[in-house]
C-alpha cells in the first residue's frame, strides 16, 4: 500500500513464479504521476483578539472571497486564523507586522488580505473588512496642569475613575 503524498512515485514490484525459480523472477517498475492539487479554497476563518476572544466573521453576500467582522473599540489588535481546504496548500498573510497573522486595527474600516496558494501554485486572495467601533467611553490616561507662572504640574495620584482634583 502506498500513499501519494507527492506528485511522482516509483514503485518496483517483483513477481516470482510458483516453482520459485529465481531465474524466472520478473521485475516491473510503476511510475505513478499525480497531478498537483489545485485546491486553494478557504475552509475556516477566525478572528480573535489577544485574549483569544473570537468575533463573528460573516461572508460577504456578493463575493465568496470577502468577509466582514466588527470588533469593539477597546480592541486594537486581532489575529486572523485561516485554514485551507487542502493540507497541501499554504497560507500567506499580507501584513506589515512581524507576526504574520497579527493585525493592528485603527478605529473605522480596515481591509486585510491573505492568500491561499495550492500545491500547483495557483493563488487566490481573500479579504476581511474589519470594522473597529469607536470606544464607548472617553477616559484620561494622565492629567497635567499649567499655572499662570508657567509651572507645569502632574497629579501623581491620578486615577481615571476620580473626576475631581484640587490644585
PDB file of C-alpha atoms in Angstrom:
ATOM      1  CA  UNK A   1       0.000   0.000   0.000  1.00  0.00           C
ATOM      2  CA  UNK A   2       1.366   3.415  -0.998  1.00  0.00           C
ATOM      3  CA  UNK A   3       0.230   6.932  -0.249  1.00  0.00           C
ATOM      4  CA  UNK A   4       0.548   9.549  -2.961  1.00  0.00           C
ATOM      5  CA  UNK A   5       1.621  12.467  -0.826  1.00  0.00           C
ATOM      6  CA  UNK A   6       3.937  13.663  -3.538  1.00  0.00           C
ATOM      7  CA  UNK A   7       3.334  14.232  -7.229  1.00  0.00           C
ATOM      8  CA  UNK A   8       5.578  11.399  -8.510  1.00  0.00           C
ATOM      9  CA  UNK A   9       6.094   7.929  -7.083  1.00  0.00           C
ATOM     10  CA  UNK A  10       8.089   4.981  -8.418  1.00  0.00           C
ATOM     11  CA  UNK A  11       7.101   1.519  -7.209  1.00  0.00           C
ATOM     12  CA  UNK A  12       9.045  -1.639  -8.039  1.00  0.00           C
ATOM     13  CA  UNK A  13       7.187  -4.974  -7.971  1.00  0.00           C
ATOM     14  CA  UNK A  14       8.951  -8.330  -8.324  1.00  0.00           C
ATOM     15  CA  UNK A  15       6.948 -11.429  -9.295  1.00  0.00           C
ATOM     16  CA  UNK A  16       8.334 -14.894  -8.546  1.00  0.00           C
ATOM     17  CA  UNK A  17       6.877 -17.938 -10.344  1.00  0.00           C
ATOM     18  CA  UNK A  18       5.091 -20.614  -8.296  1.00  0.00           C
ATOM     19  CA  UNK A  19       8.034 -23.009  -8.645  1.00  0.00           C
ATOM     20  CA  UNK A  20      10.295 -20.378  -7.013  1.00  0.00           C
ATOM     21  CA  UNK A  21      12.832 -20.346  -9.870  1.00  0.00           C
ATOM     22  CA  UNK A  22      14.948 -17.214  -9.243  1.00  0.00           C
ATOM     23  CA  UNK A  23      15.926 -17.031 -12.907  1.00  0.00           C
ATOM     24  CA  UNK A  24      12.274 -16.526 -13.854  1.00  0.00           C
ATOM     25  CA  UNK A  25      11.594 -13.586 -11.481  1.00  0.00           C
ATOM     26  CA  UNK A  26      10.165 -10.639 -13.365  1.00  0.00           C
ATOM     27  CA  UNK A  27      10.509  -7.077 -12.077  1.00  0.00           C
ATOM     28  CA  UNK A  28       8.064  -4.359 -13.024  1.00  0.00           C
ATOM     29  CA  UNK A  29       8.504  -0.654 -12.401  1.00  0.00           C
ATOM     30  CA  UNK A  30       5.445   1.520 -11.988  1.00  0.00           C
ATOM     31  CA  UNK A  31       5.896   5.245 -12.457  1.00  0.00           C
ATOM     32  CA  UNK A  32       2.867   6.888 -10.889  1.00  0.00           C
ATOM     33  CA  UNK A  33       2.299  10.534 -11.609  1.00  0.00           C
ATOM     34  CA  UNK A  34      -0.281  12.543  -9.723  1.00  0.00           C
ATOM     35  CA  UNK A  35      -1.335  15.971 -10.880  1.00  0.00           C
ATOM     36  CA  UNK A  36      -0.592  18.684  -8.355  1.00  0.00           C
ATOM     37  CA  UNK A  37      -3.586  19.664  -6.261  1.00  0.00           C
ATOM     38  CA  UNK A  38      -5.256  22.909  -7.475  1.00  0.00           C
ATOM     39  CA  UNK A  39      -7.374  23.471  -4.354  1.00  0.00           C
ATOM     40  CA  UNK A  40      -6.770  26.972  -2.970  1.00  0.00           C
ATOM     41  CA  UNK A  41     -10.124  27.284  -1.209  1.00  0.00           C
ATOM     42  CA  UNK A  42     -10.637  28.575   2.293  1.00  0.00           C
ATOM     43  CA  UNK A  43     -12.002  26.074   4.814  1.00  0.00           C
ATOM     44  CA  UNK A  44     -12.324  28.095   8.027  1.00  0.00           C
ATOM     45  CA  UNK A  45     -11.567  31.592   9.209  1.00  0.00           C
ATOM     46  CA  UNK A  46     -11.468  33.018  12.712  1.00  0.00           C
ATOM     47  CA  UNK A  47     -10.692  36.476  14.076  1.00  0.00           C
ATOM     48  CA  UNK A  48      -9.562  36.588  17.714  1.00  0.00           C
ATOM     49  CA  UNK A  49      -8.092  39.240  19.998  1.00  0.00           C
ATOM     50  CA  UNK A  50      -5.004  38.955  22.197  1.00  0.00           C
ATOM     51  CA  UNK A  51      -7.068  37.190  24.891  1.00  0.00           C
ATOM     52  CA  UNK A  52      -8.228  34.628  22.307  1.00  0.00           C
ATOM     53  CA  UNK A  53     -11.777  36.020  22.334  1.00  0.00           C
ATOM     54  CA  UNK A  54     -13.387  35.293  18.960  1.00  0.00           C
ATOM     55  CA  UNK A  55     -15.545  37.610  16.851  1.00  0.00           C
ATOM     56  CA  UNK A  56     -18.220  36.578  14.355  1.00  0.00           C
ATOM     57  CA  UNK A  57     -16.930  36.584  10.783  1.00  0.00           C
ATOM     58  CA  UNK A  58     -19.601  36.930   8.098  1.00  0.00           C
ATOM     59  CA  UNK A  59     -19.085  36.058   4.442  1.00  0.00           C
ATOM     60  CA  UNK A  60     -19.924  38.890   2.053  1.00  0.00           C
ATOM     61  CA  UNK A  61     -23.076  38.110   0.099  1.00  0.00           C
ATOM     62  CA  UNK A  62     -21.547  39.367  -3.162  1.00  0.00           C
ATOM     63  CA  UNK A  63     -18.218  37.507  -3.099  1.00  0.00           C
ATOM     64  CA  UNK A  64     -17.019  34.190  -1.716  1.00  0.00           C
ATOM     65  CA  UNK A  65     -13.583  35.757  -1.135  1.00  0.00           C
ATOM     66  CA  UNK A  66     -14.719  38.658   1.064  1.00  0.00           C
ATOM     67  CA  UNK A  67     -15.596  38.595   4.740  1.00  0.00           C
ATOM     68  CA  UNK A  68     -16.625  41.128   7.372  1.00  0.00           C
ATOM     69  CA  UNK A  69     -16.106  41.342  11.113  1.00  0.00           C
ATOM     70  CA  UNK A  70     -16.760  44.033  13.728  1.00  0.00           C
ATOM     71  CA  UNK A  71     -14.613  44.395  16.831  1.00  0.00           C
ATOM     72  CA  UNK A  72     -15.141  46.662  19.849  1.00  0.00           C
ATOM     73  CA  UNK A  73     -13.250  49.936  20.114  1.00  0.00           C
ATOM     74  CA  UNK A  74     -11.249  48.708  23.100  1.00  0.00           C
ATOM     75  CA  UNK A  75      -9.584  46.062  20.900  1.00  0.00           C
ATOM     76  CA  UNK A  76      -6.805  47.326  18.629  1.00  0.00           C
ATOM     77  CA  UNK A  77      -5.054  44.053  17.775  1.00  0.00           C
ATOM     78  CA  UNK A  78      -6.510  40.931  16.196  1.00  0.00           C
ATOM     79  CA  UNK A  79      -5.203  37.652  14.826  1.00  0.00           C
ATOM     80  CA  UNK A  80      -6.614  36.094  11.684  1.00  0.00           C
ATOM     81  CA  UNK A  81      -6.501  32.313  11.731  1.00  0.00           C
ATOM     82  CA  UNK A  82      -7.353  30.789   8.367  1.00  0.00           C
ATOM     83  CA  UNK A  83      -7.201  27.169   7.253  1.00  0.00           C
ATOM     84  CA  UNK A  84      -7.270  25.910   3.699  1.00  0.00           C
ATOM     85  CA  UNK A  85      -9.421  23.021   2.476  1.00  0.00           C
ATOM     86  CA  UNK A  86      -6.314  21.239   1.243  1.00  0.00           C
ATOM     87  CA  UNK A  87      -3.490  20.237   3.567  1.00  0.00           C
ATOM     88  CA  UNK A  88      -1.168  20.723   0.584  1.00  0.00           C
ATOM     89  CA  UNK A  89      -1.980  24.447   0.287  1.00  0.00           C
ATOM     90  CA  UNK A  90      -0.125  27.253   2.061  1.00  0.00           C
ATOM     91  CA  UNK A  91      -1.462  30.479   3.538  1.00  0.00           C
ATOM     92  CA  UNK A  92       0.333  33.810   3.236  1.00  0.00           C
ATOM     93  CA  UNK A  93      -0.884  36.737   5.332  1.00  0.00           C
ATOM     94  CA  UNK A  94      -0.264  40.122   3.668  1.00  0.00           C
ATOM     95  CA  UNK A  95       0.781  42.109   6.701  1.00  0.00           C
ATOM     96  CA  UNK A  96       3.365  44.669   7.785  1.00  0.00           C
ATOM     97  CA  UNK A  97       3.832  43.301  11.334  1.00  0.00           C
ATOM     98  CA  UNK A  98       6.451  40.776  12.413  1.00  0.00           C
ATOM     99  CA  UNK A  99       3.777  38.243  13.334  1.00  0.00           C
ATOM    100  CA  UNK A 100       2.242  37.164  10.006  1.00  0.00           C
ATOM    101  CA  UNK A 101      -1.374  36.799  11.152  1.00  0.00           C
ATOM    102  CA  UNK A 102      -1.394  39.721  13.657  1.00  0.00           C
ATOM    103  CA  UNK A 103      -3.084  42.956  12.617  1.00  0.00           C
ATOM    104  CA  UNK A 104      -3.148  46.329  14.388  1.00  0.00           C
ATOM    105  CA  UNK A 105      -6.530  47.839  13.575  1.00  0.00           C
ATOM    106  CA  UNK A 106      -7.348  51.580  13.772  1.00  0.00           C
ATOM    107  CA  UNK A 107     -10.862  52.826  14.523  1.00  0.00           C
ATOM    108  CA  UNK A 108     -13.009  52.606  11.387  1.00  0.00           C
ATOM    109  CA  UNK A 109     -12.787  50.161   8.482  1.00  0.00           C
ATOM    110  CA  UNK A 110      -9.613  48.322   7.541  1.00  0.00           C
ATOM    111  CA  UNK A 111      -9.305  45.745   4.773  1.00  0.00           C
ATOM    112  CA  UNK A 112      -6.731  42.993   5.229  1.00  0.00           C
ATOM    113  CA  UNK A 113      -5.692  40.358   2.731  1.00  0.00           C
ATOM    114  CA  UNK A 114      -4.348  36.846   2.866  1.00  0.00           C
ATOM    115  CA  UNK A 115      -3.680  34.383   0.065  1.00  0.00           C
ATOM    116  CA  UNK A 116      -4.033  30.648  -0.253  1.00  0.00           C
ATOM    117  CA  UNK A 117      -1.622  29.007  -2.675  1.00  0.00           C
ATOM    118  CA  UNK A 118      -2.379  25.496  -3.913  1.00  0.00           C
ATOM    119  CA  UNK A 119       0.204  22.774  -4.375  1.00  0.00           C
ATOM    120  CA  UNK A 120       0.111  23.527  -8.121  1.00  0.00           C
ATOM    121  CA  UNK A 121       0.972  27.180  -7.460  1.00  0.00           C
ATOM    122  CA  UNK A 122      -2.461  28.674  -8.140  1.00  0.00           C
ATOM    123  CA  UNK A 123      -3.077  31.521  -5.704  1.00  0.00           C
ATOM    124  CA  UNK A 124      -6.350  33.018  -4.505  1.00  0.00           C
ATOM    125  CA  UNK A 125      -6.742  36.173  -2.420  1.00  0.00           C
ATOM    126  CA  UNK A 126      -9.204  36.565   0.437  1.00  0.00           C
ATOM    127  CA  UNK A 127     -10.175  39.836   2.102  1.00  0.00           C
ATOM    128  CA  UNK A 128     -11.561  40.682   5.518  1.00  0.00           C
ATOM    129  CA  UNK A 129     -13.094  44.067   6.216  1.00  0.00           C
ATOM    130  CA  UNK A 130     -12.504  44.716   9.913  1.00  0.00           C
ATOM    131  CA  UNK A 131     -14.652  47.448  11.409  1.00  0.00           C
ATOM    132  CA  UNK A 132     -13.367  48.698  14.725  1.00  0.00           C
ATOM    133  CA  UNK A 133     -16.064  50.589  16.594  1.00  0.00           C
ATOM    134  CA  UNK A 134     -15.188  53.807  18.417  1.00  0.00           C
ATOM    135  CA  UNK A 135     -14.535  53.444  22.118  1.00  0.00           C
ATOM    136  CA  UNK A 136     -17.708  53.825  24.140  1.00  0.00           C
ATOM    137  CA  UNK A 137     -16.047  55.689  26.966  1.00  0.00           C
ATOM    138  CA  UNK A 138     -13.592  58.579  26.970  1.00  0.00           C
ATOM    139  CA  UNK A 139     -11.027  58.229  29.740  1.00  0.00           C
ATOM    140  CA  UNK A 140      -7.858  60.127  30.562  1.00  0.00           C
ATOM    141  CA  UNK A 141      -4.605  58.250  30.989  1.00  0.00           C
ATOM    142  CA  UNK A 142      -2.915  61.121  32.860  1.00  0.00           C
ATOM    143  CA  UNK A 143      -3.637  64.677  33.990  1.00  0.00           C
ATOM    144  CA  UNK A 144      -1.303  67.683  33.997  1.00  0.00           C
ATOM    145  CA  UNK A 145      -1.882  71.370  34.657  1.00  0.00           C
ATOM    146  CA  UNK A 146      -0.086  74.641  33.918  1.00  0.00           C
ATOM    147  CA  UNK A 147      -0.137  77.523  36.408  1.00  0.00           C
ATOM    148  CA  UNK A 148      -0.211  81.199  35.340  1.00  0.00           C
ATOM    149  CA  UNK A 149       3.528  81.498  36.095  1.00  0.00           C
ATOM    150  CA  UNK A 150       4.269  78.667  33.620  1.00  0.00           C
ATOM    151  CA  UNK A 151       4.822  75.943  36.201  1.00  0.00           C
ATOM    152  CA  UNK A 152       3.664  72.552  34.921  1.00  0.00           C
ATOM    153  CA  UNK A 153       2.395  70.008  37.390  1.00  0.00           C
ATOM    154  CA  UNK A 154       1.375  66.377  37.279  1.00  0.00           C
ATOM    155  CA  UNK A 155      -1.134  64.676  39.553  1.00  0.00           C
ATOM    156  CA  UNK A 156       0.880  61.752  40.908  1.00  0.00           C
ATOM    157  CA  UNK A 157      -2.238  60.231  42.447  1.00  0.00           C
ATOM    158  CA  UNK A 158      -4.128  60.356  39.122  1.00  0.00           C
ATOM    159  CA  UNK A 159      -6.922  57.818  38.837  1.00  0.00           C
ATOM    160  CA  UNK A 160      -9.113  57.735  35.692  1.00  0.00           C
ATOM    161  CA  UNK A 161     -12.151  56.996  37.882  1.00  0.00           C
ATOM    162  CA  UNK A 162     -11.592  60.101  40.042  1.00  0.00           C
ATOM    163  CA  UNK A 163     -13.382  63.071  38.482  1.00  0.00           C
ATOM    164  CA  UNK A 164     -12.326  65.989  40.738  1.00  0.00           C
ATOM    165  CA  UNK A 165      -8.869  67.324  41.625  1.00  0.00           C
ATOM    166  CA  UNK A 166      -7.749  70.404  43.533  1.00  0.00           C
ATOM    167  CA  UNK A 167      -4.701  72.466  42.624  1.00  0.00           C
TER     168      UNK A 167
END
